[in-house]
Structures are given as C-alpha cells and as structure tokens.
Coordinates of C-alpha atoms and ligand atoms in Angstrom, one line a residue:
X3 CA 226.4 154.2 213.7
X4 CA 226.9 153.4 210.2
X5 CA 229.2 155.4 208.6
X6 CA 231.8 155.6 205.8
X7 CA 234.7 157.7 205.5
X8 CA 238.0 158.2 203.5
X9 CA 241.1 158.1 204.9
X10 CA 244.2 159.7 203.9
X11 CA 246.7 156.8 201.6
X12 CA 249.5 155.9 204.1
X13 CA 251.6 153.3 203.4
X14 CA 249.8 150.3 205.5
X15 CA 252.5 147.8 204.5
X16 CA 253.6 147.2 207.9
X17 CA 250.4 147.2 209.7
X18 CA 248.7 144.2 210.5
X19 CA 245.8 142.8 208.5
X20 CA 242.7 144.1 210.8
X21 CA 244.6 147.2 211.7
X22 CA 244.4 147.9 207.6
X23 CA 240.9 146.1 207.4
X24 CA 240.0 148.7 210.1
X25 CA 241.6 151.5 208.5
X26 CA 240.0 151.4 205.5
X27 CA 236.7 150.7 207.0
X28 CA 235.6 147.0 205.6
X29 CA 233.3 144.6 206.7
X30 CA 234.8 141.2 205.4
X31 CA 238.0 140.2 203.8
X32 CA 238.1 136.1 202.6
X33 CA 241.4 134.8 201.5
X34 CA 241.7 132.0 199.3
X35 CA 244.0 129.2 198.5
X36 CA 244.1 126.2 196.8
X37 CA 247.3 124.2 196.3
X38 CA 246.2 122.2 193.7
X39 CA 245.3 124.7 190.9
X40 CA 247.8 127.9 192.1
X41 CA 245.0 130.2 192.9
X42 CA 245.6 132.8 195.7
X43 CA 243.3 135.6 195.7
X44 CA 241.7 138.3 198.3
X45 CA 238.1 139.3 198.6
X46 CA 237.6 142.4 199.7
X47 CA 233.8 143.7 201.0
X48 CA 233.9 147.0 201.9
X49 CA 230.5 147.8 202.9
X50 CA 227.4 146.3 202.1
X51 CA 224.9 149.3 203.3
X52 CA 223.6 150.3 199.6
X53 CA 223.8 146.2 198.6
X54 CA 225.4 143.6 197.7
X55 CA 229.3 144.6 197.2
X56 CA 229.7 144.5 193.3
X57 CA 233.2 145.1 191.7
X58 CA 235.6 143.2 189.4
X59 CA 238.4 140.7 190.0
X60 CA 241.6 142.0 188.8
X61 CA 244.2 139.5 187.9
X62 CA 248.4 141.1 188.3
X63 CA 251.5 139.7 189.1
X64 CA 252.3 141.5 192.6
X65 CA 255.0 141.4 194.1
X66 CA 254.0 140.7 197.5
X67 CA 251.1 139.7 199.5
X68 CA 251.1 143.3 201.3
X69 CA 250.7 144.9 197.6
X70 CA 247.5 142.4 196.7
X71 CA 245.7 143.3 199.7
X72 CA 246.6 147.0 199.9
X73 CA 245.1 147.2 196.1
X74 CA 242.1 145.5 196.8
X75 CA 241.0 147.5 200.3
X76 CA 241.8 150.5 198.3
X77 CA 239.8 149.6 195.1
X78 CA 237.1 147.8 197.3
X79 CA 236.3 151.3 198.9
X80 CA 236.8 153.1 195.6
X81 CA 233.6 150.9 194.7
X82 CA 231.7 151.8 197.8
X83 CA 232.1 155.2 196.5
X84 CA 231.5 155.0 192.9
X85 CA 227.9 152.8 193.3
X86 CA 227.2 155.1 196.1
X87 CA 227.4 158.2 193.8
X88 CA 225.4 156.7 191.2
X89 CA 222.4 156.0 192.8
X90 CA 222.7 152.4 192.5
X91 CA 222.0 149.9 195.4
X92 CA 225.1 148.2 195.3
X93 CA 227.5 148.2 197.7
X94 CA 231.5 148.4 196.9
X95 CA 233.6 145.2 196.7
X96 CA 236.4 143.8 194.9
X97 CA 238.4 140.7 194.4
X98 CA 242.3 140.4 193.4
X99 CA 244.1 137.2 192.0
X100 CA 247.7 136.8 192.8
X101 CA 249.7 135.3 189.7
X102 CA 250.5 136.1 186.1
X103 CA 247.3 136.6 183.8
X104 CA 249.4 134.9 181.1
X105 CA 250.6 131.6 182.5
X106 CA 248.3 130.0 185.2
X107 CA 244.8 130.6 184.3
X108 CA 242.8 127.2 183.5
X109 CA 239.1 126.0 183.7
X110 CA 239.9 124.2 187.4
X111 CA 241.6 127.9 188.7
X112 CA 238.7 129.7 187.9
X113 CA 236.0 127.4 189.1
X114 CA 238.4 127.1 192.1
X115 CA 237.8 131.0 192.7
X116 CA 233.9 130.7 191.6
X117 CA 233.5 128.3 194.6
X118 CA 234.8 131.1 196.8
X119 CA 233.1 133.6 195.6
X120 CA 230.0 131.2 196.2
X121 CA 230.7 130.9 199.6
X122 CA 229.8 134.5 199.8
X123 CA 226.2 133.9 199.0
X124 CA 225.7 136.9 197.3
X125 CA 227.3 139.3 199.6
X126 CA 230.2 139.8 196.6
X127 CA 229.0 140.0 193.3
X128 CA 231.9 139.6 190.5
X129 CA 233.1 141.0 187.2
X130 CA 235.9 141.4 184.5
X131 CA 238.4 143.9 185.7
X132 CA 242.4 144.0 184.9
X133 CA 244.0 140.6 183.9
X134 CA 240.4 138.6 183.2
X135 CA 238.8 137.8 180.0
X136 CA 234.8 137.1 179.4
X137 CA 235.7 133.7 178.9
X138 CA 237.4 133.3 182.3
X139 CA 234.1 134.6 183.7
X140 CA 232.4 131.7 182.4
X141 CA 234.3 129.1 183.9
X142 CA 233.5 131.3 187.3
X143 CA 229.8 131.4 186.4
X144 CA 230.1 127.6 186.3
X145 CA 230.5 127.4 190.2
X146 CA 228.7 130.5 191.5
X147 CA 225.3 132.9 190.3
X148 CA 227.4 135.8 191.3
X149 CA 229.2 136.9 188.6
X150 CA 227.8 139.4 185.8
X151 CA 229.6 141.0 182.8
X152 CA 229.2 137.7 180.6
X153 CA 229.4 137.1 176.7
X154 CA 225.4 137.9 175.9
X155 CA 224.4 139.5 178.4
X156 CA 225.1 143.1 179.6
X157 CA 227.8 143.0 177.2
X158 CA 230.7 145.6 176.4
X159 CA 230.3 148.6 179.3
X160 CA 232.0 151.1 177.2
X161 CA 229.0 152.6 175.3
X162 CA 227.5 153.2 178.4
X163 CA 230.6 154.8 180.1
X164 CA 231.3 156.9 177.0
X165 CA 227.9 157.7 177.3
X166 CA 227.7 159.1 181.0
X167 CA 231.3 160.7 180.0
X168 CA 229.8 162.5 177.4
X169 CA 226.7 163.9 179.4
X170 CA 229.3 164.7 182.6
X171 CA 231.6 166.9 180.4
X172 CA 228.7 168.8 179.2
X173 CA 227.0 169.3 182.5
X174 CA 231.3 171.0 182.8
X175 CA 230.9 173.1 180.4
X176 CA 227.2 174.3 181.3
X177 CA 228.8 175.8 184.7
X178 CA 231.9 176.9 183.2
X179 CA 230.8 178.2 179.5
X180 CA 227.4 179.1 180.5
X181 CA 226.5 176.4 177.9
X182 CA 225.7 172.4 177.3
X183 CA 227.0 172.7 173.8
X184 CA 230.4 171.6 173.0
X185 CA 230.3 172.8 169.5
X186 CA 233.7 174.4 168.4
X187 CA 234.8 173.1 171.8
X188 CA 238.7 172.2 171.9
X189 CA 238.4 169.0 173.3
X190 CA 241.6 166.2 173.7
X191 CA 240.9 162.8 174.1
X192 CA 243.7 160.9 175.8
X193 CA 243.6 157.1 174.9
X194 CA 241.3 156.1 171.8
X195 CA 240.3 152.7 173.3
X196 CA 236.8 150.8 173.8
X197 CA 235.4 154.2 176.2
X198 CA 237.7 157.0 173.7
X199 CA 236.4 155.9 170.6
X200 CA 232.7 155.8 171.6
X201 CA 233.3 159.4 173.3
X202 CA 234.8 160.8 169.9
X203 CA 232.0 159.6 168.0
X204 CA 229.6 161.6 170.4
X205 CA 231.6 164.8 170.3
X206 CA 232.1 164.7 166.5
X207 CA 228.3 164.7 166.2
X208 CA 227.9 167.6 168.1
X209 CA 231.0 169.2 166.1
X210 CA 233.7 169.2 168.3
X211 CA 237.2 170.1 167.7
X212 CA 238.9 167.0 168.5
X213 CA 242.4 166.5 169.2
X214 CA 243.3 162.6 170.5
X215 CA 246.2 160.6 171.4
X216 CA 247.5 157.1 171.7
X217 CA 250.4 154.9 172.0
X218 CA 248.4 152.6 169.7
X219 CA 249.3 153.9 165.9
X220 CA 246.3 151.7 164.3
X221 CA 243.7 152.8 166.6
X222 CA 245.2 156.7 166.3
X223 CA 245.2 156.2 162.2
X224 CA 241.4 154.5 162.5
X225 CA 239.5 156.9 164.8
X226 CA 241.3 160.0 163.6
X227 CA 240.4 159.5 159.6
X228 CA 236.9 158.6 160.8
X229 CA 236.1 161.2 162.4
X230 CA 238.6 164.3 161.0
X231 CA 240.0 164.0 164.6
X232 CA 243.7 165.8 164.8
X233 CA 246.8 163.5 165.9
X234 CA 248.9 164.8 168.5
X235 CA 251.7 163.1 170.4
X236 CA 251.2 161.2 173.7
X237 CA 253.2 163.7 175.8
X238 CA 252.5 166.5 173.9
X239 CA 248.5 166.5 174.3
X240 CA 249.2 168.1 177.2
X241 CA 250.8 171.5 176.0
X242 CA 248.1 172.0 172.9
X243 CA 245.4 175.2 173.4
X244 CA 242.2 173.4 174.7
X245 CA 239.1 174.0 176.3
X246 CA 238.8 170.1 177.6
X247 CA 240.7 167.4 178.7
X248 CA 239.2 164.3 178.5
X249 CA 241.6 161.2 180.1
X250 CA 240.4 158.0 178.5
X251 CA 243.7 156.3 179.3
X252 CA 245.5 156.0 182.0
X253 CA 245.6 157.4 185.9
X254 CA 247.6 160.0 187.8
X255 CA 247.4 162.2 184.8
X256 CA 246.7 165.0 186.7
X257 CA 250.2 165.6 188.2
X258 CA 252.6 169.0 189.0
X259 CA 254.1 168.3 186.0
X260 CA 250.7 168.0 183.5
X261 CA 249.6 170.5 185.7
X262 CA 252.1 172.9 185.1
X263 CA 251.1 172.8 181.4
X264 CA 247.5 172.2 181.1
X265 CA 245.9 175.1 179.5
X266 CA 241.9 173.7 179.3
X267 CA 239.4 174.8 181.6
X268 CA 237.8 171.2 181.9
X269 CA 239.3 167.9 183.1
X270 CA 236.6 165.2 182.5
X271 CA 237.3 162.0 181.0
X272 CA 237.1 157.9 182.1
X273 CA 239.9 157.6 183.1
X274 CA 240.4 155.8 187.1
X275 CA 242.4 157.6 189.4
X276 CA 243.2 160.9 187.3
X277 CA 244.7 162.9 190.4
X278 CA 247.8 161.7 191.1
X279 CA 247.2 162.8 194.8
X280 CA 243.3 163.5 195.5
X281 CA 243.9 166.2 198.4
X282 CA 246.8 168.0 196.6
X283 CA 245.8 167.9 193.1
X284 CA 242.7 168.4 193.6
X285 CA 243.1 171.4 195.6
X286 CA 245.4 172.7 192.5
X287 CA 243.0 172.1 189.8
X288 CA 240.3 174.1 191.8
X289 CA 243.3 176.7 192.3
X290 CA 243.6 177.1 188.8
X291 CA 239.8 177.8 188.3
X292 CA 239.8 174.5 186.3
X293 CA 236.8 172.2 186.7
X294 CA 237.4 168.5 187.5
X295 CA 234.6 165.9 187.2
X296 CA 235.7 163.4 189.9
X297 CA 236.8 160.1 187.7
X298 CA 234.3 157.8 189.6
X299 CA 231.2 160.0 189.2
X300 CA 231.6 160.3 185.5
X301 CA 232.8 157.0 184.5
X302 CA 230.2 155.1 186.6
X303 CA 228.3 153.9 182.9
X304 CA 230.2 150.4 183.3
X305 CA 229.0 149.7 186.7
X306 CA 225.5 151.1 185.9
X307 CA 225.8 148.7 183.1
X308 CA 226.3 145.8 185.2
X309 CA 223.7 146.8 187.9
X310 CA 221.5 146.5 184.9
X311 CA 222.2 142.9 184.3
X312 CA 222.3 142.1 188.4
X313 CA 218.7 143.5 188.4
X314 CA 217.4 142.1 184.6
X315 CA 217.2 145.9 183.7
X316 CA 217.1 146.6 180.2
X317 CA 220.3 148.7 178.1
X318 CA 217.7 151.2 177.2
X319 CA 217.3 151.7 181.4
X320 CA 220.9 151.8 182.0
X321 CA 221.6 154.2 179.1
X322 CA 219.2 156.8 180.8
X323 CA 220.6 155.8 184.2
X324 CA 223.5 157.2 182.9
X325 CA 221.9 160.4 181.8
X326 CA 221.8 161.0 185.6
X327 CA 225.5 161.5 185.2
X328 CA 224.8 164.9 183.7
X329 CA 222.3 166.2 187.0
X330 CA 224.8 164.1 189.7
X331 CA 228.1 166.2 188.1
X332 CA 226.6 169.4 187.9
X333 CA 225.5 169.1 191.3
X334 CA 229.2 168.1 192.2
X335 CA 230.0 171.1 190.2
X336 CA 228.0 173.6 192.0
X337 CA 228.3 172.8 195.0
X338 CA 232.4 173.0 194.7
X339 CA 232.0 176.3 193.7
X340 CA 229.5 177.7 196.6
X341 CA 231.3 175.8 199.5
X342 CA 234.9 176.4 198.0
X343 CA 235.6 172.8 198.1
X344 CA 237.5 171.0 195.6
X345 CA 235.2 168.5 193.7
X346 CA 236.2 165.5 194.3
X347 CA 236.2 166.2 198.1
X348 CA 232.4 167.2 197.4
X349 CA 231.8 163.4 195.3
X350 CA 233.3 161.5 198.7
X351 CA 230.9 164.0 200.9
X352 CA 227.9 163.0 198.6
X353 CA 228.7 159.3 198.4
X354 CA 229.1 159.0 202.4
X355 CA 226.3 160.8 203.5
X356 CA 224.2 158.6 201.2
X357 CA 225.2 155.4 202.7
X358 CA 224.8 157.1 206.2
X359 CA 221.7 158.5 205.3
X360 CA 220.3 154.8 203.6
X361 CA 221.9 153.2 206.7
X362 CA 219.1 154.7 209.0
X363 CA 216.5 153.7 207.0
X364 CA 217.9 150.3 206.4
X365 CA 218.3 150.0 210.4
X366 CA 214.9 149.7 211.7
X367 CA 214.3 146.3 209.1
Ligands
LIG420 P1 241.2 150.4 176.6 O1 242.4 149.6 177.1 O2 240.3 149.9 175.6 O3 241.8 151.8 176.0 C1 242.8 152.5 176.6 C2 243.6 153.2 175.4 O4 244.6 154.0 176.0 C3 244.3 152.2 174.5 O5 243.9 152.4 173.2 C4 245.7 152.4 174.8 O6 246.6 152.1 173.7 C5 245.7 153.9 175.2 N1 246.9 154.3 176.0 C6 247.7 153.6 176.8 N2 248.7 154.4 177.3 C7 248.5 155.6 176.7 C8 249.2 156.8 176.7 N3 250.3 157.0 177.5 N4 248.8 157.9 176.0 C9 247.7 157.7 175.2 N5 247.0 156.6 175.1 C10 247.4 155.5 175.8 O7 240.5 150.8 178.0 P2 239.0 151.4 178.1 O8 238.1 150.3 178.4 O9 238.7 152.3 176.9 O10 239.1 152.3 179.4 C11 239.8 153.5 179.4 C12 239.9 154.1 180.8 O11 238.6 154.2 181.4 C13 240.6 153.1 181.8 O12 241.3 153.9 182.7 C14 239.5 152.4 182.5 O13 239.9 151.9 183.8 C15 238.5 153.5 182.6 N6 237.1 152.9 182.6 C16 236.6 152.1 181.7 C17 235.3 151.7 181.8 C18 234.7 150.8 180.7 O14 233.5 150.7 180.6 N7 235.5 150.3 179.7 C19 234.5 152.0 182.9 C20 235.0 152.8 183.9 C21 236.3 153.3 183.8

C-alpha cells in the first residue's frame, strides 16, 4: 500500500542509516563523494508518488555526518508534504552539501554534485536553498537538466510566496473576523526580507496597520518610511496589541515563551518551521482559540514557482496557482475547527491522504 505518514522527531542519531531511511519513510538516499574537489553531500528522495522529488540543496557546515543526514530526511519529507498540499505533482526531495558555503565552493565542486544529481535521471529535481547562490546553480545546470531556479528563468520566488501569504492570512481572518478584509487590521511582520517586504506592500494597499521588525536597521529604515509601517524591536514584536502575526523570519517562533505573550488571534506568515514543537505547540495555539496557518501550506508560492519553470508554465499561472492558497487554508481552517484538531495536524492529514489517494490511481499504469 502506498502510504505516507509523520512520525514523531526522535533523536535518530544512533540508529542506523536504513533504520532512519525507514523511519522517516523514503524511497532513495545517494551519497556522494569525491576526493578531488571536497564535495560530500546526501540526496534525500522521499517519495516520488505525486512526481519527481523537487527540493533545494542546502549548503551548512554540520558538525557531523549524523546531523547532514538527519536534516535532509527531515526536510526531504517536509517537501513531500508541502508539494503534496499544494496541488502540485511533485514529489518531496532534498539534497544537503557538507562543508562551509564560504571556502570550498568552485566550478569543478558543483559540476561534481550536478553529475550526481544526473545520475538520478530526473527522479530529484534541484534548487537554491540555504548556503547556494544562482550562480552555483549554473555550474550544476552545466552537468545535469535537473535543476530549476536559474538567473532568467522562474526567477526570485518571493513575490509569489508573499503572494500566497497574503491570500492565506486573509482566508485567517475570513473564519476568524467573519471577514477577507484586513483593513485596520493590526498586523506584525517579523523579518522584512525578499517574502516581508513584498507582503508589507500588499497589506499597505489594503490599509493595514503594520508593525514590523528586523535585526537589519537599513531594510527596517527602507520598508518602514515606504510604507508608514511602525518600528518595533525584535523581541518586543511579540508583546505589542495585534490582531496578526505574520513570521517572515525565522523558525520555532512559536514557543512557551512567545506564546505566553502573544496577544493576536492570527499566526500566519512564511516563515519554515514556526512551531517550535508541531504536536505541543500546535495543540497550544488551538488552546488559545488562535488560528495558525500551517507554514508549509501558506508559504508553498516558491515551490509553485518552481513547478512553474519544471513544467514551462507561465508567472501569470503560478501567481493564480497561488491564489489556491486562500481555498486550500480555509479548508485547513475549517476543518480544525469542526474535527477539533489542531491545524497543522489537519495539513499532514490532507497532504497524506492525497498521495494515498493519487497512489491508487497511479497503481494500475
Ligand atoms: P530573507 O533572508 O530575505 O529575509 C529574512 C529577514 O529576516 C532578513 O531581513 C533578516 O534580517 C530578518 N531577520 C533575521 N533574524 C531576525 C530576527 N530575529 N527578528 C527579525 N528579523 C530577523 O529571507 P526570505 O526569502 O524573505 O524568507 C523569509 C522566510 O520565509 C524564511 O524562513 C524562508 O525559509 C521562508 N520562505 C521563503 C520563501 C521564498 O520564496 N523566499 C519560500 C518559502 C519559505
């Protein structure tokens, strides 16, 4: 039977690697080395049901080989679920590149890791993630076909992910205010980067009440004078009067201690991984009669984006792919509230019963 499922995060450390392989459910892992260039990286293809496994390589410094392949089963999946969500017929993959982003990049690394990610044959499809540039990307594009996110063609993701933000948090306040409108709205916007400054802009057209944050003074001083947004202070965003939080930052933001202090009725930003931990947190954000638009739901505009360019779809179709966001959160929404489940248990129900569901169909081929 096909079939997809969470598991509960344990520490997998000690297991061995097909115990965790099996754990988290995947169909493939390929490791990859090559002496002469430095490059040690992890493929990770979680499940191939919907698609071809799309997700980005992510280039960190780990400190062990335990840590590289724990972060890339668990953000392989994440993509299985995200893709899954959103309609697309993609399945969820990811890649991870052991070694410091700063020092050992070079045109014969990256070709290195574009020959392995050929050998794939299109089962894993690559992108930018943490750690690699556009122009890294090209030198990968040199040695494989399966690589999107390059300078000219989707292009920058953010638009599209501030746009499916946007349309999320008003499908939020439709349920909770008995309106779309988000006029007057108290809204804070935590990180004004390439996804917050796109969302600001679509909130002060529609007259918001904007409040952001940042840890960057020149991007705080730009998007605040631009659009009469209000300043406040990177900790303190989370004590102000508000009727939305909107993470564009960082992850685990949605912690005891935030939540202890929180007043909105609304979490719904782009931020990855806002619950610190999914099952308590968000059991405690439901508790609190807050609504939470599950981070991979909302912020699925960049991966729409690049399903655009894997399928030579045009911007205009993924921008009103990402209006979906708006029917796909309310029906998140709604159905938290009339089975009493927390939402983001609801996202994982709807993303696995879709692959189960598009696994039966796919079977008799
Ligand atoms: P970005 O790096 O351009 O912007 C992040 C901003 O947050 C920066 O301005 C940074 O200074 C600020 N920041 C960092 N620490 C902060 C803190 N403690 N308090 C307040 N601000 C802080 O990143 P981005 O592309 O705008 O992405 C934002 C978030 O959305 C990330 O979590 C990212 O993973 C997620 N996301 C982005 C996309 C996309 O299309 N770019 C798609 C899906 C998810």
């Amino acid at each position: 039977m096909i079939e997809v499922k969470k598991i509960e995060e344990t520490n997998l450390a000690d297991n061995p690697v097909i115990a965790q392989m099996s754990n988290y459910d995947h169909e493939q892992l390929l490791f990859c080395n090559d002496n002469a260039t430095g490059l040690k990286a992890i493929i990770a293809v979680h499940n191939t049901v919907l698609g071809p496994a799309l997700g980005g390589t992510r280039m960190w410094s780990y400190s062990n080989e335990m840590e590289a392949l724990n972060d890339v089963l668990r953000l392989s999946r994440g993509m299985t679920y995200k893709n899954a969500i959103s309609g697309l017929n993609l399945g969820g993959g990811k890649a991870v590149i052991m070694g410091d982003a700063k020092t050992m990049k070079s045109e014969a690394f990256f070709r290195r890791f574009g020959k392995f990610v050929n050998s794939l044959a299109g089962k894993y499809i690559t992108a930018e993630d943490v750690g690699i540039s556009p122009s890294d990307m090209l030198w990968v594009s040199m040695e494989t076909a399966h690589v999107v996110g390059l300078p000219g063609k989707s292009g920058d993701p953010s638009p599209i992910t501030a746009h499916g933000t946007y349309v999320g948090m008003k499908a939020c306040a439709n349920v909770q205010f008995g309106s779309d409108s988000l006029s007057g709205k108290k809204i804070a916007v935590q990180g004004v980067g390439h996804v917050g400054e796109y969302l600001v802009e679509y909130l002060s057209k529609e007259n918001a009440d904007i409040y952001i944050s940042d840890i960057d003074q020149d991007s705080l001083k730009r998007v605040s004078e631009k659009y009469g947004a209000t300043v406040v202070g990177p900790d303190e965003i989370y004590d102000i009067d508000m009727d939305i939080y909107a993470p564009c930052a960082l992850g685990a933001t949605v912690n005891d201690d935030t939540l202890s202090r929180l007043k909105c009725s609304i979490i719904a930003g782009a931020a990855n991984n806002q619950l610190k931990i999914e099952k308590v947190h968000g059991q405690a954000v439901m508790d609190k009669g807050m609504i939470y638009a599950p981070d991979y739901a909302i912020n699925a505009g960049g991966v729409i984006s690049c399903y655009a360019e894997v399928k030579n779809l045009s911007s205009d179709w993924a921008m009103a792919k990402a209006d979906d966001i708006y029917a796909t959160i309310k029906n998140i929404v709604e159905r938290s509230r009339t089975e009493n489940v927390p939402t983001y248990a609801i996202a994982n129900k709807m993303a696995e019963e879709r692959v189960e569901a598009i696994g039966k169909v796919k079977l008799p081929l």
